Amino acid sequence: MIPWWYTAGSTLLLSIGAAAWDYSTYSSIDFQPPKLVVNKTGTTEPGFLFLGPRGGVQTAGQAALIYDDEGNLVYEGPEEVTANFMVQELNNKSVITFWAGEMMDIGYGYGSVHILDSSYKEIHTVTLEGAFVTPDNSTKDSYIDLHESIITPQNTLLVTAYNLTQHDLTSINGSSSDWMLDSHFYEIDISTNEILNSWSALEQEADIPLTTSHQGLGSDVGTQDAPYDAYHINAITTTNNGYLVSLRHMWSGYYLHHNGTVIWRVSGEDGGDFKQIGDAGFSWQHDMRVFNETDEGLVLNLFNNANTPTNTESPTTGVSLAIDLTKKTVTSLRSLSDPSDSIHSVSQGSYQLLSETSGHVFMDYGSISKVKEYDGDGKLVLSAQFGEDNAVASYRGYRCQWSAVPFWSPVANVTTTNNGADVFMSWNGATDYDNWVVYSGASNDSNGQQIGSANRTGFETMISLTSPPTSPIHVVARQGETVLGTSDSVSF
Ligand SMILES: *[C@@H]1O[C@H](CO)[C@@H](O)[C@H](O)[C@H]1NC(C)=O
Ligand SMILES: *[C@@H]1O[C@H](CO)[C@@H](O)[C@H](O)[C@H]1NC(C)=O
Ligand SMILES: *[C@@H]1O[C@H](CO)[C@@H](O)[C@H](O)[C@H]1NC(C)=O
Ligand SMILES: *[C@@H]1O[C@H](CO)[C@@H](O)[C@H](O)[C@H]1NC(C)=O
Ligand SMILES: *[C@@H]1O[C@H](CO)[C@@H](O)[C@H](O)[C@H]1NC(C)=O
Ligand SMILES: *[C@@H]1O[C@H](CO)[C@@H](O)[C@H](O)[C@H]1NC(C)=O
Ligand SMILES: *[C@@H]1O[C@H](CO)[C@@H](O)[C@H](O)[C@H]1NC(C)=O
Ligand SMILES: *[C@@H]1O[C@H](CO)[C@@H](O)[C@H](O)[C@H]1NC(C)=O
Ligand SMILES: *[C@@H]1O[C@H](CO)[C@@H](O)[C@H](O)[C@H]1NC(C)=O
Ligand SMILES: *[C@@H]1O[C@H](CO)[C@@H](O)[C@H](O)[C@H]1NC(C)=O
């Protein structure tokens, strides 16, 4: 099977061996998340790890997943392909956001963006409709692509979309009516799905010429089912004057006016509109983010893949660049990598500045199923893996602070033993409880007796009862003495 991130035009397909990764199982709930193997070597920032693994030997556990720093599962979402699973602020409240949908082999997708409150209730489902052309002419419920789902300071949502169109590619040795993918982005009103602004790379062809693409137009590319992906949009962020958009196949970021016009371009190849100072190069990048923007300049952070499936150049790095609009320079500020683990990530990946004060950065290595956290001095403080390299990927990964009391109840399962019973209990997604109490009787029986208790141990806790309980029982999840959740009656 060819993973979706192998872009059309690739001539070399890496062989993917059967992935032998360990998956966890539980007695209280039917989940099989991949085991997260964590190596913590320093002090990390607070928060949980948010991942969206995809691929590998099984689809069970392919879901939006939250883990803690010890590798314990905290939350498993529905089994589906996700991207950009993270915590964001919406109207000053912390919410969970993620894309879910269908991925195309040629490296983009069709889906929707889901927004959940701190009880995991879906409060918004953002979709995009329109006259999009698809490889097989099929219509989709929503045309939002997987690459971006960022909430802006104005509480709107920025998303990407890919549209097929026929275009004159003779400037790059194609035909006058080859099929290609146009890269779009949309700013959408979260409550109404109204499109507030939209942009097309092809409409800016004068400023973004096809001849600057690093994506080769292979002989097998240019048809409706294998369109040429000239730009490959993969990140958008708002700026003081409009937007900054990352086009991976151009090795460039474009600073746009609100009306879509290109104001300037920074290129990882030659600087673009800027003179490169130090090692300010990058290629095949993901997750471009803007910080500290003033009229004189800004800081640009990005995940520098520096590799493709057909071309493994130099190690992947996390890059921070200073752009000086007065001197017209782009200067390298930081370049992050783990000297003991040289990674070549051919696709996907993210760079998250965790704190401007500490300078900690969290990176997800995309097609390499690892995440790493670096401190302000660039020293590795955490490294974790959740699958076999190049078989399991997470498009992006984040460390986020999150506090949730799920709208569903805790669950328990009882296994009777020779002289008692083992009670297994868990509460998917609950972050704040720290101990369990087992009670005799049905969950609505206020005369139930406490027959066992224990502190929480990770995702699932087991309590051994030394005398045989009578069916049913129920369990209660607490924070200290405060009851946060009560299970249904558990019969056995
Ligand atoms: C609960 O326990 C029973 C008997 O021990 C077992 O058959 C069942 O599969 C368990 N449920 C889950 C969700 O693991
Ligand atoms: C954990 O990380 C340290 C520092 O990079 C390294 O020396 C050690 O080998 C790692 N341990 C494992 C089990 O990977
Ligand atoms: C969010 O908080 C800021 C500052 O506390 C306030 O000015 C703003 O009105 C709030 N926005 C919303 C949508 O509640
Ligand atoms: C899609 O529709 C167009 C117009 O009807 C047609 O020319 C084309 O062959 C169709 N393509 C596919 C893949 O079905
Ligand atoms: C997609 O491309 C087709 C063909 O060029 C065009 O007719 C259509 O308007 C485009 N869709 C959008 C949403 O721009
Ligand atoms: C187009 O073909 C010519 C002649 O083979 C070659 O020199 C040139 O590099 C090609 N241009 C592109 C963009 O592939
Ligand atoms: C967009 O704004 C820029 C800067 O103000 C201006 O130069 C350009 O003409 C505008 N383009 C369009 C299409 O309105
Ligand atoms: C942004 O500026 C603040 C204040 O000068 C500084 O503390 C911070 O490190 C800067 N952030 C970045 C990413 O450069
Ligand atoms: C508890 O729930 C059971 C089953 O729903 C019901 O039959 C019973 O009357 C309830 N008992 C109390 C005390 O509410
Ligand atoms: C349970 O946790 C509390 C609070 O962290 C601690 O004081 C207590 O010793 C723990 N009890 C056991 C049995 O580990």
mmCIF file with all atom_site columns, N, CA and C and ligand atoms in Angstrom, residues 291-292 299 301 320 333 353 356, ligand 8:
data_model
loop_
_atom_site.group_PDB
_atom_site.id
_atom_site.type_symbol
_atom_site.label_atom_id
_atom_site.label_alt_id
_atom_site.label_comp_id
_atom_site.label_asym_id
_atom_site.label_entity_id
_atom_site.label_seq_id
_atom_site.pdbx_PDB_ins_code
_atom_site.Cartn_x
_atom_site.Cartn_y
_atom_site.Cartn_z
_atom_site.occupancy
_atom_site.B_iso_or_equiv
_atom_site.pdbx_formal_charge
_atom_site.auth_seq_id
_atom_site.auth_comp_id
_atom_site.auth_asym_id
_atom_site.auth_atom_id
_atom_site.pdbx_PDB_model_num
ATOM   1  N N  . PHE A 1 291 ? 5.698  35.230 14.594 1.00 0.00 ? 291 PHE A N  1
ATOM   2  C CA . PHE A 1 291 ? 5.743  35.785 15.957 1.00 0.00 ? 291 PHE A CA 1
ATOM   3  C C  . PHE A 1 291 ? 6.307  37.193 15.933 1.00 0.00 ? 291 PHE A C  1
ATOM   4  N N  . ASN A 1 292 ? 5.969  37.948 16.951 1.00 0.00 ? 292 ASN A N  1
ATOM   5  C CA . ASN A 1 292 ? 6.616  39.238 17.211 1.00 0.00 ? 292 ASN A CA 1
ATOM   6  C C  . ASN A 1 292 ? 6.640  40.137 15.981 1.00 0.00 ? 292 ASN A C  1
ATOM   7  N N  . VAL A 1 299 ? 9.414  37.277 13.356 1.00 0.00 ? 299 VAL A N  1
ATOM   8  C CA . VAL A 1 299 ? 10.090 35.991 13.525 1.00 0.00 ? 299 VAL A CA 1
ATOM   9  C C  . VAL A 1 299 ? 9.233  34.927 12.853 1.00 0.00 ? 299 VAL A C  1
ATOM   10 N N  . ASN A 1 301 ? 8.822  30.839 12.426 1.00 0.00 ? 301 ASN A N  1
ATOM   11 C CA . ASN A 1 301 ? 9.204  29.497 12.866 1.00 0.00 ? 301 ASN A CA 1
ATOM   12 C C  . ASN A 1 301 ? 8.656  28.474 11.887 1.00 0.00 ? 301 ASN A C  1
ATOM   13 N N  . SER A 1 320 ? 14.041 28.679 13.256 1.00 0.00 ? 320 SER A N  1
ATOM   14 C CA . SER A 1 320 ? 13.491 29.985 13.604 1.00 0.00 ? 320 SER A CA 1
ATOM   15 C C  . SER A 1 320 ? 14.299 31.040 12.867 1.00 0.00 ? 320 SER A C  1
ATOM   16 N N  . LEU A 1 333 ? 17.985 32.225 13.550 1.00 0.00 ? 333 LEU A N  1
ATOM   17 C CA . LEU A 1 333 ? 18.034 32.432 15.004 1.00 0.00 ? 333 LEU A CA 1
ATOM   18 C C  . LEU A 1 333 ? 18.304 31.123 15.738 1.00 0.00 ? 333 LEU A C  1
ATOM   19 N N  . LEU A 1 353 ? 6.136  26.491 19.251 1.00 0.00 ? 353 LEU A N  1
ATOM   20 C CA . LEU A 1 353 ? 6.819  27.250 20.312 1.00 0.00 ? 353 LEU A CA 1
ATOM   21 C C  . LEU A 1 353 ? 5.931  27.180 21.544 1.00 0.00 ? 353 LEU A C  1
ATOM   22 N N  . GLU A 1 356 ? 7.263  31.613 25.052 1.00 0.00 ? 356 GLU A N  1
ATOM   23 C CA . GLU A 1 356 ? 8.245  32.626 24.639 1.00 0.00 ? 356 GLU A CA 1
ATOM   24 C C  . GLU A 1 356 ? 9.244  32.864 25.770 1.00 0.00 ? 356 GLU A C  1
HETATM 25 C C1 . LIG B 2 .   ? 9.294  38.018 20.980 1.00 0.00 ? 8   LIG B C1 1
HETATM 26 O O1 . LIG B 2 .   ? 9.626  39.169 21.703 1.00 0.00 ? 8   LIG B O1 1
HETATM 27 C C2 . LIG B 2 .   ? 9.651  38.988 23.104 1.00 0.00 ? 8   LIG B C2 1
HETATM 28 C C3 . LIG B 2 .   ? 9.839  40.332 23.751 1.00 0.00 ? 8   LIG B C3 1
HETATM 29 O O2 . LIG B 2 .   ? 10.894 41.014 23.139 1.00 0.00 ? 8   LIG B O2 1
HETATM 30 C C4 . LIG B 2 .   ? 10.752 38.011 23.436 1.00 0.00 ? 8   LIG B C4 1
HETATM 31 O O3 . LIG B 2 .   ? 10.763 37.771 24.815 1.00 0.00 ? 8   LIG B O3 1
HETATM 32 C C5 . LIG B 2 .   ? 10.499 36.708 22.719 1.00 0.00 ? 8   LIG B C5 1
HETATM 33 O O4 . LIG B 2 .   ? 11.567 35.827 22.909 1.00 0.00 ? 8   LIG B O4 1
HETATM 34 C C6 . LIG B 2 .   ? 10.323 36.929 21.233 1.00 0.00 ? 8   LIG B C6 1
HETATM 35 N N1 . LIG B 2 .   ? 9.851  35.693 20.638 1.00 0.00 ? 8   LIG B N1 1
HETATM 36 C C7 . LIG B 2 .   ? 10.425 35.145 19.619 1.00 0.00 ? 8   LIG B C7 1
HETATM 37 C C8 . LIG B 2 .   ? 9.808  33.893 19.099 1.00 0.00 ? 8   LIG B C8 1
HETATM 38 O O5 . LIG B 2 .   ? 11.424 35.614 19.119 1.00 0.00 ? 8   LIG B O5 1
#
